Amino acid sequence: MTNDNYFLLQLICLTLAPAFLMGGIYFLFGQLVVIHGRQYSWLKPLHYSYIFIGCDVLSLVIQAAGGGQASIASQNYQDADPGTYTMIAGIAFQVFAMSIFLIFWFTFWFKVYFKIDTTGNEDKNLGYGNKYQKKSLLNYIKLALNGKNADEYKRTVLDPNYNEKYSSIRSRPLYNYYMLAISIAVIAIYIRCVYRVVELAQGFSGYLITHEAFVMTLDATMIAIAAIIFVPFHPQIVMGASNVIRLKSISNNHDEKDVGDEITYAAAEDNADGKGASDTIQKEFEYESV
């Protein structure tokens, strides 16, 4: 209980760990951009991973440096505040980066829901068009919550405007709930990071860090929510076991190529490296046809 090394060990690990959860979400965001269409995103799919994982790495380095500085100072009976302030700067930078990510995230879904042309789908509106086409916060929330009517509207009116190549993924039962699930996970991690900034700003003798209820609710519970929500909403469950939207597929713009282009591309790769790219493309076609 009184060993500073063990205390700092658990403190630093708990501070760093959520960045790895967000790293997975950043790449998952890129996959969702591909599934719906790159035209709905401000950035290219992989840029979310490059930019925000880079920010998290920088944040981790700053936090780790601060934690090490605080540990050394504590062992030498010196002032640990400079190290603590460094940790605060690192996690504050993480909160700033996450704030920017949330803007990209919610803007992307706003475009997915509203920045489309539904004039050719009046026969499919089923009476939902006038109800959901208006750009409003209420409609945004309704579409995100994905009630029965909202789900039908998305599948019948909105879906034909998205990337046709991945319609089979979007037709899966849990897919239209994915925006809500990931939003809950990200907001939970965001709340936890804001809490950590305030906690560390108060110091190791502050009110928050000396009252267990806060760390159990605003830290442990938030991360538990973010982790547990991906049990039923694991990408393999939501998108299917044959999910083919891999890093190489995104970087080579497979989602923007038609069948002829991809066959040509696959043949070129076969000749270049002999790794059977055409087999991968064939499996992708078979999956899409199913």
Tab-separated table of C-alpha atoms in Angstrom:
chain	number	residue	atom	x	y	z
A	1	MET	CA	0.000	0.000	0.000
A	2	THR	CA	2.867	2.378	0.729
A	3	ASN	CA	5.166	1.303	-2.130
A	4	ASP	CA	5.472	4.277	-4.486
A	5	ASN	CA	6.815	2.126	-7.335
A	6	TYR	CA	3.699	-0.051	-7.430
A	7	PHE	CA	1.457	2.982	-7.131
A	8	LEU	CA	3.142	4.770	-10.031
A	9	LEU	CA	3.193	1.555	-12.070
A	10	GLN	CA	-0.582	1.145	-11.928
A	11	LEU	CA	-1.144	4.900	-12.329
A	12	ILE	CA	0.948	5.153	-15.492
A	13	CYS	CA	-0.502	1.982	-17.036
A	14	LEU	CA	-4.074	3.088	-16.363
A	15	THR	CA	-3.283	6.469	-17.871
A	16	LEU	CA	-1.766	5.051	-21.065
A	17	ALA	CA	-4.056	2.105	-21.824
A	18	PRO	CA	-7.125	3.876	-23.332
A	19	ALA	CA	-4.977	5.250	-26.157
A	20	PHE	CA	-4.765	1.719	-27.561
A	21	LEU	CA	-8.556	1.374	-27.556
A	22	MET	CA	-8.808	4.606	-29.506
A	23	GLY	CA	-6.172	3.382	-31.970
A	24	GLY	CA	-8.487	0.546	-32.978
A	25	ILE	CA	-11.427	2.944	-33.292
A	26	TYR	CA	-9.434	5.268	-35.550
A	27	PHE	CA	-8.790	2.463	-38.037
A	28	LEU	CA	-12.383	1.268	-37.739
A	29	PHE	CA	-13.506	4.783	-38.691
A	30	GLY	CA	-11.459	4.482	-41.866
A	31	GLN	CA	-13.224	1.222	-42.703
A	32	LEU	CA	-16.626	2.868	-42.227
A	33	VAL	CA	-15.613	5.682	-44.569
A	34	VAL	CA	-14.827	3.088	-47.241
A	35	ILE	CA	-18.090	1.208	-46.636
A	36	HIS	CA	-20.225	4.323	-47.135
A	37	GLY	CA	-18.102	6.305	-49.571
A	38	ARG	CA	-15.103	8.588	-49.377
A	39	GLN	CA	-17.156	11.572	-50.531
A	40	TYR	CA	-18.757	11.801	-47.083
A	41	SER	CA	-15.444	12.245	-45.282
A	42	TRP	CA	-13.266	15.317	-44.915
A	43	LEU	CA	-10.115	13.166	-44.876
A	44	LYS	CA	-8.950	10.050	-46.653
A	45	PRO	CA	-9.787	6.886	-44.640
A	46	LEU	CA	-6.260	6.083	-43.454
A	47	HIS	CA	-5.501	9.686	-42.544
A	48	TYR	CA	-7.624	9.273	-39.417
A	49	SER	CA	-5.292	6.518	-38.274
A	50	TYR	CA	-2.109	8.361	-39.273
A	51	ILE	CA	-3.064	11.662	-37.667
A	52	PHE	CA	-4.796	10.556	-34.482
A	53	ILE	CA	-2.636	7.524	-33.711
A	54	GLY	CA	0.326	9.875	-34.187
A	55	CYS	CA	-1.264	12.271	-31.696
A	56	ASP	CA	-1.830	9.422	-29.236
A	57	VAL	CA	1.774	8.242	-29.575
A	58	LEU	CA	2.998	11.761	-28.864
A	59	SER	CA	0.606	11.946	-25.925
A	60	LEU	CA	1.907	8.617	-24.590
A	61	VAL	CA	5.518	9.773	-24.865
A	62	ILE	CA	4.743	12.963	-22.966
A	63	GLN	CA	2.789	11.104	-20.304
A	64	ALA	CA	5.466	8.424	-19.918
A	65	ALA	CA	8.170	11.078	-19.588
A	66	GLY	CA	6.144	12.856	-16.951
A	67	GLY	CA	5.476	9.639	-15.085
A	68	GLY	CA	9.156	8.743	-15.080
A	69	GLN	CA	10.095	12.214	-13.915
A	70	ALA	CA	7.548	12.060	-11.089
A	71	SER	CA	8.759	8.593	-10.072
A	72	ILE	CA	12.398	9.653	-9.847
A	73	ALA	CA	11.492	12.784	-7.901
A	74	SER	CA	9.369	10.769	-5.486
A	75	GLN	CA	12.130	8.238	-4.856
A	76	ASN	CA	14.579	11.050	-4.124
A	77	TYR	CA	12.090	12.819	-1.834
A	78	GLN	CA	11.908	15.751	-4.247
A	79	ASP	CA	9.003	17.743	-5.651
A	80	ALA	CA	7.031	15.492	-8.035
A	81	ASP	CA	4.913	18.374	-9.364
A	82	PRO	CA	6.978	19.010	-12.543
A	83	GLY	CA	6.524	15.384	-13.602
A	84	THR	CA	2.839	15.555	-12.757
A	85	TYR	CA	2.425	18.696	-14.854
A	86	THR	CA	4.113	16.926	-17.767
A	87	MET	CA	1.638	14.048	-17.457
A	88	ILE	CA	-1.195	16.578	-17.371
A	89	ALA	CA	0.113	18.186	-20.568
A	90	GLY	CA	0.247	14.782	-22.277
A	91	ILE	CA	-3.278	13.739	-21.387
A	92	ALA	CA	-4.607	17.248	-22.106
A	93	PHE	CA	-3.147	16.954	-25.596
A	94	GLN	CA	-4.921	13.602	-25.921
A	95	VAL	CA	-8.218	15.229	-24.937
A	96	PHE	CA	-7.616	17.971	-27.520
A	97	ALA	CA	-6.940	15.384	-30.254
A	98	MET	CA	-10.033	13.413	-29.277
A	99	SER	CA	-12.108	16.599	-29.438
A	100	ILE	CA	-10.991	17.125	-33.041
A	101	PHE	CA	-11.716	13.458	-33.790
A	102	LEU	CA	-15.252	13.790	-32.429
A	103	ILE	CA	-15.846	16.710	-34.792
A	104	PHE	CA	-14.729	14.561	-37.750
A	105	TRP	CA	-16.778	11.603	-36.484
A	106	PHE	CA	-20.101	13.358	-36.023
A	107	THR	CA	-19.646	15.445	-39.185
A	108	PHE	CA	-19.084	12.276	-41.202
A	109	TRP	CA	-22.354	10.786	-40.007
A	110	PHE	CA	-24.190	14.058	-40.601
A	111	LYS	CA	-23.099	13.866	-44.247
A	112	VAL	CA	-23.991	10.172	-44.433
A	113	TYR	CA	-27.503	10.913	-43.165
A	114	PHE	CA	-28.261	14.223	-44.875
A	115	LYS	CA	-25.764	15.110	-47.621
A	116	ILE	CA	-27.301	12.814	-50.222
A	117	ASP	CA	-29.732	13.063	-53.102
A	118	THR	CA	-32.959	11.177	-52.344
A	119	THR	CA	-34.985	12.645	-55.205
A	120	GLY	CA	-34.806	9.394	-57.156
A	121	ASN	CA	-36.079	7.310	-54.270
A	122	GLU	CA	-39.546	8.759	-53.692
A	123	ASP	CA	-41.087	5.388	-54.429
A	124	LYS	CA	-39.038	3.889	-51.623
A	125	ASN	CA	-39.633	6.578	-49.041
A	126	LEU	CA	-42.500	4.623	-47.482
A	127	GLY	CA	-43.669	7.862	-45.898
A	128	TYR	CA	-40.361	8.297	-44.029
A	129	GLY	CA	-38.721	10.792	-46.393
A	130	ASN	CA	-40.366	13.942	-45.076
A	131	LYS	CA	-39.853	12.726	-41.534
A	132	TYR	CA	-36.087	12.177	-41.699
A	133	GLN	CA	-34.798	14.308	-44.579
A	134	LYS	CA	-34.922	17.565	-42.649
A	135	LYS	CA	-31.481	18.472	-41.308
A	136	SER	CA	-32.064	18.787	-37.597
A	137	LEU	CA	-30.481	17.587	-34.370
A	138	LEU	CA	-33.618	15.615	-33.548
A	139	ASN	CA	-33.530	13.711	-36.836
A	140	TYR	CA	-29.798	13.153	-36.403
A	141	ILE	CA	-30.420	11.562	-33.002
A	142	LYS	CA	-33.319	9.473	-34.324
A	143	LEU	CA	-31.207	8.101	-37.160
A	144	ALA	CA	-28.330	7.401	-34.775
A	145	LEU	CA	-30.614	5.541	-32.340
A	146	ASN	CA	-31.809	3.480	-35.306
A	147	GLY	CA	-35.398	2.777	-34.328
A	148	LYS	CA	-37.502	0.562	-36.568
A	149	ASN	CA	-38.662	3.375	-38.859
A	150	ALA	CA	-35.202	4.965	-38.993
A	151	ASP	CA	-33.653	1.614	-39.861
A	152	GLU	CA	-36.097	1.079	-42.729
A	153	TYR	CA	-35.461	4.606	-43.984
A	154	LYS	CA	-31.715	4.044	-44.017
A	155	ARG	CA	-31.989	0.705	-45.792
A	156	THR	CA	-34.528	1.762	-48.431
A	157	VAL	CA	-33.803	5.446	-49.065
A	158	LEU	CA	-30.242	6.188	-47.988
A	159	ASP	CA	-28.416	2.941	-48.722
A	160	PRO	CA	-28.626	3.173	-52.568
A	161	ASN	CA	-26.497	6.332	-52.355
A	162	TYR	CA	-23.596	4.607	-50.614
A	163	ASN	CA	-20.760	2.499	-52.009
A	164	GLU	CA	-22.583	-0.312	-53.800
A	165	LYS	CA	-19.623	-2.620	-53.422
A	166	TYR	CA	-20.182	-2.980	-49.654
A	167	SER	CA	-23.968	-3.129	-49.577
A	168	SER	CA	-23.775	-6.672	-48.194
A	169	ILE	CA	-21.955	-5.381	-45.105
A	170	ARG	CA	-24.447	-2.547	-44.566
A	171	SER	CA	-27.331	-5.036	-44.806
A	172	ARG	CA	-26.106	-7.001	-41.784
A	173	PRO	CA	-28.404	-6.844	-38.694
A	174	LEU	CA	-26.139	-4.865	-36.357
A	175	TYR	CA	-24.499	-2.532	-38.836
A	176	ASN	CA	-26.948	0.384	-38.542
A	177	TYR	CA	-26.377	0.384	-34.769
A	178	TYR	CA	-22.615	0.723	-35.208
A	179	MET	CA	-22.592	4.522	-35.210
A	180	LEU	CA	-24.359	4.564	-31.838
A	181	ALA	CA	-22.143	1.853	-30.325
A	182	ILE	CA	-18.869	3.484	-31.361
A	183	SER	CA	-20.111	6.929	-30.314
A	184	ILE	CA	-20.870	5.611	-26.818
A	185	ALA	CA	-17.406	4.027	-26.596
A	186	VAL	CA	-15.616	7.186	-27.755
A	187	ILE	CA	-17.609	9.482	-25.483
A	188	ALA	CA	-16.937	7.165	-22.528
A	189	ILE	CA	-13.183	7.300	-23.183
A	190	TYR	CA	-13.425	11.061	-23.670
A	191	ILE	CA	-15.137	11.504	-20.277
A	192	ARG	CA	-12.437	9.394	-18.674
A	193	CYS	CA	-9.638	11.470	-20.234
A	194	VAL	CA	-11.204	14.745	-19.106
A	195	TYR	CA	-11.524	13.285	-15.605
A	196	ARG	CA	-7.847	12.327	-15.625
A	197	VAL	CA	-6.808	15.859	-16.575
A	198	VAL	CA	-8.742	17.334	-13.644
A	199	GLU	CA	-7.552	14.594	-11.275
A	200	LEU	CA	-3.876	15.077	-12.069
A	201	ALA	CA	-4.269	18.873	-12.036
A	202	GLN	CA	-5.376	18.611	-8.397
A	203	GLY	CA	-2.228	16.647	-7.541
A	204	PHE	CA	-1.713	13.395	-5.682
A	205	SER	CA	-3.364	14.811	-2.569
A	206	GLY	CA	-6.326	16.301	-4.465
A	207	TYR	CA	-9.969	15.553	-3.785
A	208	LEU	CA	-10.607	13.333	-6.823
A	209	ILE	CA	-7.588	11.071	-6.448
A	210	THR	CA	-8.225	10.540	-2.717
A	211	HIS	CA	-11.867	9.501	-3.168
A	212	GLU	CA	-12.276	6.090	-4.737
A	213	ALA	CA	-15.812	6.662	-6.013
A	214	PHE	CA	-14.541	9.012	-8.709
A	215	VAL	CA	-11.892	6.703	-10.127
A	216	MET	CA	-14.346	3.773	-10.072
A	217	THR	CA	-17.070	5.673	-11.943
A	218	LEU	CA	-15.301	8.223	-14.140
A	219	ASP	CA	-12.332	6.025	-14.998
A	220	ALA	CA	-12.975	2.311	-14.468
A	221	THR	CA	-16.648	2.353	-15.458
A	222	MET	CA	-16.023	4.478	-18.564
A	223	ILE	CA	-13.300	2.160	-19.856
A	224	ALA	CA	-15.416	-0.882	-18.986
A	225	ILE	CA	-18.243	0.530	-21.110
A	226	ALA	CA	-15.865	1.203	-24.012
A	227	ALA	CA	-14.417	-2.313	-23.856
A	228	ILE	CA	-17.595	-4.293	-23.185
A	229	ILE	CA	-19.566	-2.574	-25.955
A	230	PHE	CA	-17.183	-4.129	-28.489
A	231	VAL	CA	-18.075	-7.644	-27.341
A	232	PRO	CA	-21.417	-7.685	-29.213
A	233	PHE	CA	-20.189	-4.992	-31.622
A	234	HIS	CA	-16.873	-6.546	-32.530
A	235	PRO	CA	-16.038	-5.689	-36.185
A	236	GLN	CA	-16.064	-9.369	-37.136
A	237	ILE	CA	-19.602	-9.751	-35.763
A	238	VAL	CA	-20.927	-6.507	-37.246
A	239	MET	CA	-19.250	-6.715	-40.656
A	240	GLY	CA	-18.982	-10.485	-40.992
A	241	ALA	CA	-16.210	-13.015	-40.592
A	242	SER	CA	-15.148	-12.491	-44.213
A	243	ASN	CA	-14.506	-8.780	-43.766
A	244	VAL	CA	-12.113	-7.853	-46.572
A	245	ILE	CA	-11.591	-4.148	-45.829
A	246	ARG	CA	-7.957	-4.437	-44.869
A	247	LEU	CA	-5.187	-1.866	-44.689
A	248	LYS	CA	-3.814	-2.761	-48.118
A	249	SER	CA	-7.284	-2.694	-49.658
A	250	ILE	CA	-7.902	0.824	-48.328
A	251	SER	CA	-4.478	2.179	-49.247
A	252	ASN	CA	-4.824	0.869	-52.824
A	253	ASN	CA	-8.337	2.351	-53.192
A	254	HIS	CA	-9.999	-0.992	-53.944
A	255	ASP	CA	-13.335	0.527	-52.935
A	256	GLU	CA	-13.138	3.000	-55.839
A	257	LYS	CA	-12.205	0.467	-58.520
A	258	ASP	CA	-14.744	-1.327	-60.670
A	259	VAL	CA	-14.534	-5.039	-61.458
A	260	GLY	CA	-12.369	-4.584	-64.559
A	261	ASP	CA	-9.944	-2.277	-62.795
A	262	GLU	CA	-9.540	-4.666	-59.894
A	263	ILE	CA	-8.907	-7.672	-62.109
A	264	THR	CA	-6.213	-5.678	-63.936
A	265	TYR	CA	-4.753	-4.541	-60.637
A	266	ALA	CA	-4.757	-8.087	-59.268
A	267	ALA	CA	-3.015	-9.457	-62.362
A	268	ALA	CA	-0.355	-6.760	-62.076
A	269	GLU	CA	0.244	-7.646	-58.445
A	270	ASP	CA	0.447	-11.358	-59.274
A	271	ASN	CA	3.131	-10.652	-61.871
A	272	ALA	CA	4.974	-8.290	-59.546
A	273	ASP	CA	5.164	-10.245	-56.314
A	274	GLY	CA	3.562	-13.623	-56.927
A	275	LYS	CA	1.524	-13.404	-53.731
A	276	GLY	CA	-1.814	-14.300	-55.255
A	277	ALA	CA	-3.509	-10.926	-55.244
A	278	SER	CA	-6.059	-12.226	-57.725
A	279	ASP	CA	-7.085	-14.894	-55.214
A	280	THR	CA	-7.762	-12.138	-52.680
A	281	ILE	CA	-9.850	-10.187	-55.193
A	282	GLN	CA	-11.748	-13.328	-56.164
A	283	LYS	CA	-12.586	-14.027	-52.516
A	284	GLU	CA	-13.783	-10.439	-52.182
A	285	PHE	CA	-16.071	-10.827	-55.196
A	286	GLU	CA	-17.424	-14.115	-53.844
A	287	TYR	CA	-18.092	-12.491	-50.470
A	288	GLU	CA	-19.881	-9.525	-52.036
A	289	SER	CA	-22.012	-11.822	-54.181
A	290	VAL	CA	-23.085	-13.751	-51.088
